[in-house]
Coordinates of C-alpha atoms and ligand atoms in Angstrom, one line a residue:
X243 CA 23.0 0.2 13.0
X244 CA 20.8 -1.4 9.9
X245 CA 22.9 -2.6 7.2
X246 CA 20.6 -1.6 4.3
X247 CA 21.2 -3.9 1.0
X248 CA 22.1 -1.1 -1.9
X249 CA 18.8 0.2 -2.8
X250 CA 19.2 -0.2 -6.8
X251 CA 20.9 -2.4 -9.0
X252 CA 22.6 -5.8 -7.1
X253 CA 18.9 -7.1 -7.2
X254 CA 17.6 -9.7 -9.2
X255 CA 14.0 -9.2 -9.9
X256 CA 11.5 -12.0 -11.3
X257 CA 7.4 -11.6 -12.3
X258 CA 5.3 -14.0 -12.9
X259 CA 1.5 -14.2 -14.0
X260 CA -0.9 -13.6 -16.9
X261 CA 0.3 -10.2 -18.6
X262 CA 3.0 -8.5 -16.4
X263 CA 3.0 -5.2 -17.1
X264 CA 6.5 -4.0 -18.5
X265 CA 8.4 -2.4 -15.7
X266 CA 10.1 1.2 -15.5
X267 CA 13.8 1.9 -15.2
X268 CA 12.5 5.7 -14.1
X269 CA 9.8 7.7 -12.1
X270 CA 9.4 9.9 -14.7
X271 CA 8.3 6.9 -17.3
X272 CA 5.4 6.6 -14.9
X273 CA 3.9 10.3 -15.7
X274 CA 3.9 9.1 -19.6
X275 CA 2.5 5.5 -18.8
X276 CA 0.0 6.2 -16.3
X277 CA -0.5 10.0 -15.8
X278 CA 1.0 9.9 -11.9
X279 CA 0.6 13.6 -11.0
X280 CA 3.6 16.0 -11.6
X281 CA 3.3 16.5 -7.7
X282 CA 3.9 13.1 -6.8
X283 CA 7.1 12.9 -8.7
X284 CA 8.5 16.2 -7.4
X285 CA 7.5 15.1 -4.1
X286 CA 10.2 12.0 -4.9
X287 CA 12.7 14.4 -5.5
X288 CA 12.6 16.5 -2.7
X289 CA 13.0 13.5 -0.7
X290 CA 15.4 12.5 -2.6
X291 CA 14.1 9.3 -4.2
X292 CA 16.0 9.7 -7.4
X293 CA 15.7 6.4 -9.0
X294 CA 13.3 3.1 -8.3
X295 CA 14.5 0.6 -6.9
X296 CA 14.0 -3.3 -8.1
X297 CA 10.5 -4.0 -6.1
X298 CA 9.5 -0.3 -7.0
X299 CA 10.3 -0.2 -10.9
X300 CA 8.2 -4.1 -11.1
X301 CA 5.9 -3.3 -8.5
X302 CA 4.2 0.3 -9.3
X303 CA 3.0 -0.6 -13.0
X304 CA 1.2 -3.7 -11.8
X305 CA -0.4 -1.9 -9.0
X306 CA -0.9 1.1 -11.3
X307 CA -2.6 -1.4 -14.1
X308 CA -5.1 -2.3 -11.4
X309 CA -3.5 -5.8 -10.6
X310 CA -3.2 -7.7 -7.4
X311 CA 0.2 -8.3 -6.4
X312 CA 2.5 -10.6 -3.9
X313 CA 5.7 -8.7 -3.7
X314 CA 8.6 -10.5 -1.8
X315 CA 11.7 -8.4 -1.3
X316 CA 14.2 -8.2 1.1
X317 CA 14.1 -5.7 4.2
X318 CA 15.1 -1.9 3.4
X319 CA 14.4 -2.2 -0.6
X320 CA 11.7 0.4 -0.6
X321 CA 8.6 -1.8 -0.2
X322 CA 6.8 1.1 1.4
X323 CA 6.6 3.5 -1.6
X324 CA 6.2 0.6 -4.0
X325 CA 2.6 0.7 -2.9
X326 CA 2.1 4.2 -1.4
X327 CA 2.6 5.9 -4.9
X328 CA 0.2 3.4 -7.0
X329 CA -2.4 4.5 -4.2
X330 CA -2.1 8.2 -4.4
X331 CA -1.6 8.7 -7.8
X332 CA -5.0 6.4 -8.4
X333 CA -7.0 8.2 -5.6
X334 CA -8.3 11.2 -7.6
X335 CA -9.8 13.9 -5.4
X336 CA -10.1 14.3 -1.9
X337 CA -12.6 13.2 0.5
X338 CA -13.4 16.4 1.6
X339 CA -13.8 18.2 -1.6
X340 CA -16.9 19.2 -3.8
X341 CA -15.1 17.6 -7.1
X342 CA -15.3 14.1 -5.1
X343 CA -18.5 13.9 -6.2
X344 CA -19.2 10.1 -5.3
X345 CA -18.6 11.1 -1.7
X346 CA -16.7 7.9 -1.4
X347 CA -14.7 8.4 1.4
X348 CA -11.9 5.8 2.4
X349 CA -10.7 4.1 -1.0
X350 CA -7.5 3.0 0.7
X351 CA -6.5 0.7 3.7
X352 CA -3.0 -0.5 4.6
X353 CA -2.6 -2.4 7.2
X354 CA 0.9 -2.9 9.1
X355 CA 1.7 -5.1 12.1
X356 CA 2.8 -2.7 15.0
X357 CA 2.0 0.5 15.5
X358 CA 5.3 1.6 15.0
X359 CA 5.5 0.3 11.8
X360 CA 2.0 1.8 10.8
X361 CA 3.6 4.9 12.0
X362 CA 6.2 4.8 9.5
X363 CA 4.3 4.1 7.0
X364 CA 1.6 7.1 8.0
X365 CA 4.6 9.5 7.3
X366 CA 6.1 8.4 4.2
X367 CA 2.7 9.1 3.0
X368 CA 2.4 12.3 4.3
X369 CA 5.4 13.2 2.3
X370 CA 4.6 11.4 -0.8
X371 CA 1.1 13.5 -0.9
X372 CA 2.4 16.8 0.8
X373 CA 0.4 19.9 -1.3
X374 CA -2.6 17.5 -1.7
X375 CA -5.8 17.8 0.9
X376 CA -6.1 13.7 1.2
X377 CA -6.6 13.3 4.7
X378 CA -4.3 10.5 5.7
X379 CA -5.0 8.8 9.1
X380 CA -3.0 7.0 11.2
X381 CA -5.5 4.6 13.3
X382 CA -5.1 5.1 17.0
X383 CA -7.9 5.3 20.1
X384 CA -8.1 9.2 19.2
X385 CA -8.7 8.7 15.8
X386 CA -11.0 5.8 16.3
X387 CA -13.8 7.6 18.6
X388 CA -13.3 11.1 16.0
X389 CA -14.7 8.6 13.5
X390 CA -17.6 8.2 15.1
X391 CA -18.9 11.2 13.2
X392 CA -20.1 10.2 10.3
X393 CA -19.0 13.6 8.7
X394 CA -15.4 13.4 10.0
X395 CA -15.2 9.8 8.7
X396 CA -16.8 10.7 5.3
X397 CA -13.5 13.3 4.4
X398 CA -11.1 10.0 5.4
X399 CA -9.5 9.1 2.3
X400 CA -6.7 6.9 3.4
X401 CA -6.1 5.0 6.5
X402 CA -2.9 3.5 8.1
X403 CA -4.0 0.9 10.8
X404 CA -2.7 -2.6 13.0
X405 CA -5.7 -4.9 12.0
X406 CA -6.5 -5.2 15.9
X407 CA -7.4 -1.0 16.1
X408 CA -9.4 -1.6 12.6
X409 CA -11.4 -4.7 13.7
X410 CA -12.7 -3.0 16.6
X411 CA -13.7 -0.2 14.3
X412 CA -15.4 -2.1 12.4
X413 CA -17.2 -4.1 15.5
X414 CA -18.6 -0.3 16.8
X415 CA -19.8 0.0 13.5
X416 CA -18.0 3.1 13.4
X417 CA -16.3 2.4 10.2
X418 CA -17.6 2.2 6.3
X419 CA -14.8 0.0 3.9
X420 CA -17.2 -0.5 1.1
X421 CA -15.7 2.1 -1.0
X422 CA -12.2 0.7 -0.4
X423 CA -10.5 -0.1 -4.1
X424 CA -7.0 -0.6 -2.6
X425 CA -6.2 -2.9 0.4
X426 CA -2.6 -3.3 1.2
X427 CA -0.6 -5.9 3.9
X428 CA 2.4 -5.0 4.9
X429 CA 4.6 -7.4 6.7
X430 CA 2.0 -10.0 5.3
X431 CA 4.4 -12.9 6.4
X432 CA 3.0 -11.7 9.8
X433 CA -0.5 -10.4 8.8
X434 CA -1.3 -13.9 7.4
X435 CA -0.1 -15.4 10.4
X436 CA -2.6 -17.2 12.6
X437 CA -2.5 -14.5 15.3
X438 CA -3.9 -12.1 12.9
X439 CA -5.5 -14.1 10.3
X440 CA -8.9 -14.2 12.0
X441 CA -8.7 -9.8 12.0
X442 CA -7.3 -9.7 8.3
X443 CA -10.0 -11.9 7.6
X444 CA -12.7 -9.7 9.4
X445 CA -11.3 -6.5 7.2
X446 CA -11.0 -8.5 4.1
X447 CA -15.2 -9.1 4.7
X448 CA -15.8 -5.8 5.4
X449 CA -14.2 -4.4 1.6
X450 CA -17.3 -5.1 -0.6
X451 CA -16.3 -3.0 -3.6
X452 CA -16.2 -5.4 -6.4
X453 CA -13.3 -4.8 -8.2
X454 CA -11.1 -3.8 -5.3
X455 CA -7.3 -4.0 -5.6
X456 CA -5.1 -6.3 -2.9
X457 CA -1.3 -6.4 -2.3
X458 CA 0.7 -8.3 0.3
X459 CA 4.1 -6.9 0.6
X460 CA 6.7 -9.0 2.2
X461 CA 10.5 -9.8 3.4
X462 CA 10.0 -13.8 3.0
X463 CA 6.6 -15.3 2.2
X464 CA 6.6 -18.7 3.6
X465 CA 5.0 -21.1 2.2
X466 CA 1.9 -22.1 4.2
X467 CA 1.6 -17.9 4.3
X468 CA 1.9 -17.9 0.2
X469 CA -0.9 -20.0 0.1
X470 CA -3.2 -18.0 1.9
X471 CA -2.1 -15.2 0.3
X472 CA -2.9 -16.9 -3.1
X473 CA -6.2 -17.5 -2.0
X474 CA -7.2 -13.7 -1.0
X475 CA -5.4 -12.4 -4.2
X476 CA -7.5 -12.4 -8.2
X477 CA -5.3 -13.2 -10.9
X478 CA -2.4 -12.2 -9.0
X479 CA 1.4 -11.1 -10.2
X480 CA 4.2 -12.4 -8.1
X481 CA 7.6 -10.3 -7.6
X482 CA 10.6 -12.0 -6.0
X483 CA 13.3 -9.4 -5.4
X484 CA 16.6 -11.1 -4.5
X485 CA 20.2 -10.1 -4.2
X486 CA 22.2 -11.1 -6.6
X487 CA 25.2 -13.1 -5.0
X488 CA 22.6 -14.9 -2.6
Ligands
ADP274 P1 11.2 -2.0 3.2 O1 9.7 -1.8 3.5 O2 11.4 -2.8 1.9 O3 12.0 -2.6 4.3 P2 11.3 0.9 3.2 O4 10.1 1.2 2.4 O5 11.1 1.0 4.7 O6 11.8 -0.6 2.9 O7 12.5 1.8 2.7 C1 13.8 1.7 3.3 C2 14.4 3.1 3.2 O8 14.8 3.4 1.8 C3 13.5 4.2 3.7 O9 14.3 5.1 4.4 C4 13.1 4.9 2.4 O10 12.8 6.2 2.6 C5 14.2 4.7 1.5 N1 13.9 4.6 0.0 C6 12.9 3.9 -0.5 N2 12.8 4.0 -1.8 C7 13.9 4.7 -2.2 C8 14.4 5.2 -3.4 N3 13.8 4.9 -4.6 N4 15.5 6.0 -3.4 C9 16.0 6.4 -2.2 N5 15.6 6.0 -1.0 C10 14.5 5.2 -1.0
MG275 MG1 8.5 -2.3 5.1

């Protein structure tokens, strides 16, 4: 079995860079702040996400202000929806719909690891957005050649990948990230690694859109990996989570 630390309080939280946003002590605060849908927050609730926890209170009003972020905190503290909500409530109207009328396409990337992990992370999204027609993909062969048709790939809004399965999207030329505004890492302590470094490198080329939006999300941040991380990240905020006793 996982021991889980306790998912609120116990945790000592620290921000630092130019302007942190204040952070929330409530979900709701964030419909008042920053207009996150109703949906979104009922969606919590049925899953029964009653209160954020410390990476999720400091991290969703940076992300939701449109700041880059390197969040540090511990294993099983909610990283996951920490930058899941930020993206959905910021991604306005599906894909696949007439009101998208930019016919942008992906605006999101996270990237995970493993393949487990990405799967995870596909289906905590799925339940953050159920009653919305985002199409959320997990990356997979499948998925991969379906994307070969330019008017499946055009209705992808978000997209859940290991860099490997994205990088050879990209190389078939099968893949268009110039309308991507958020990219996420997860795990980055491994994404920065030099086994995946050269592929997060390849993606991080590929995401044109000016004023896009980065994140690395991680346990522990080394701190040859913080560097590198400082280096992809504008003007970032940096959030330590730690328990408290440690
Ligand atoms: P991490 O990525 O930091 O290891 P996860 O995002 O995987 O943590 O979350 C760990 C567990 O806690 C998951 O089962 C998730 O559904 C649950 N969880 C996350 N945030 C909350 C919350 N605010 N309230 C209750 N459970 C939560
Ligand atoms: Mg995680």
């Amino acid at each position: 079995t996982v021991i889980r630390p306790p998912l609120v309080s116990k945790h000592r939280v620290s921000a630092k860079g130019s302007n942190v946003p204040d952070h929330v002590e409530t979900f709701l605060e964030l419909k008042d702040r920053y207009q996150v849908p109703s949906l979104i927050l009922s969606n919590l609730t049925r899953n029964g996400y009653a209160q954020p926890t410390g990476i999720q209170s400091h991290g969703i009003p940076i992300l939701l202000e449109s700041r880059d972020l390197a969040a540090i905190s511990p294993t099983g503290t909610g990283k996951t929806l920490s930058y899941l909500l930020p993206v959905l409530a910021s991604l306005g109207s599906p894909a696949s719909s007439a009101k998208n009328d930019a016919g942008l396409g992906i605006r999101a990337v996270v990237i995970a690891p493993t393949r487990e992990l990405a799967h995870q992370i596909h289906n905590e999204c799925l339940k953050l957005a159920e009653g919305r027609k985002w199409r959320i993909v997990l990356f997979s062969k499948a998925t991969a050649s379906t994307l070969a048709d330019k008017s499946v790939r055009d209705k992808v809004d978000i997209v859940i990948s290991t860099p490997l399965r994205l990088v050879s999207c990209i190389q078939t030329g099968n893949l268009d990230l110039k309308n991507v505004r958020h990219l996420i890492l997860d795990e980055a302590d491994r994404m920065l690694d030099p086994e995946f470094f050269p592929q997060i490198q390849e993606i991080l080329a590929s995401c044109t859109y000016v004023n896009i939006q980065k994140a690395v999300f991680s346990a522990t941040l080394p701190a040859g990996v913080e560097k590198i991380a400082m280096e992809i990240l504008r003007d970032p905020i940096r959030v330590v989570v730690g328990l408290k006793d440690t």
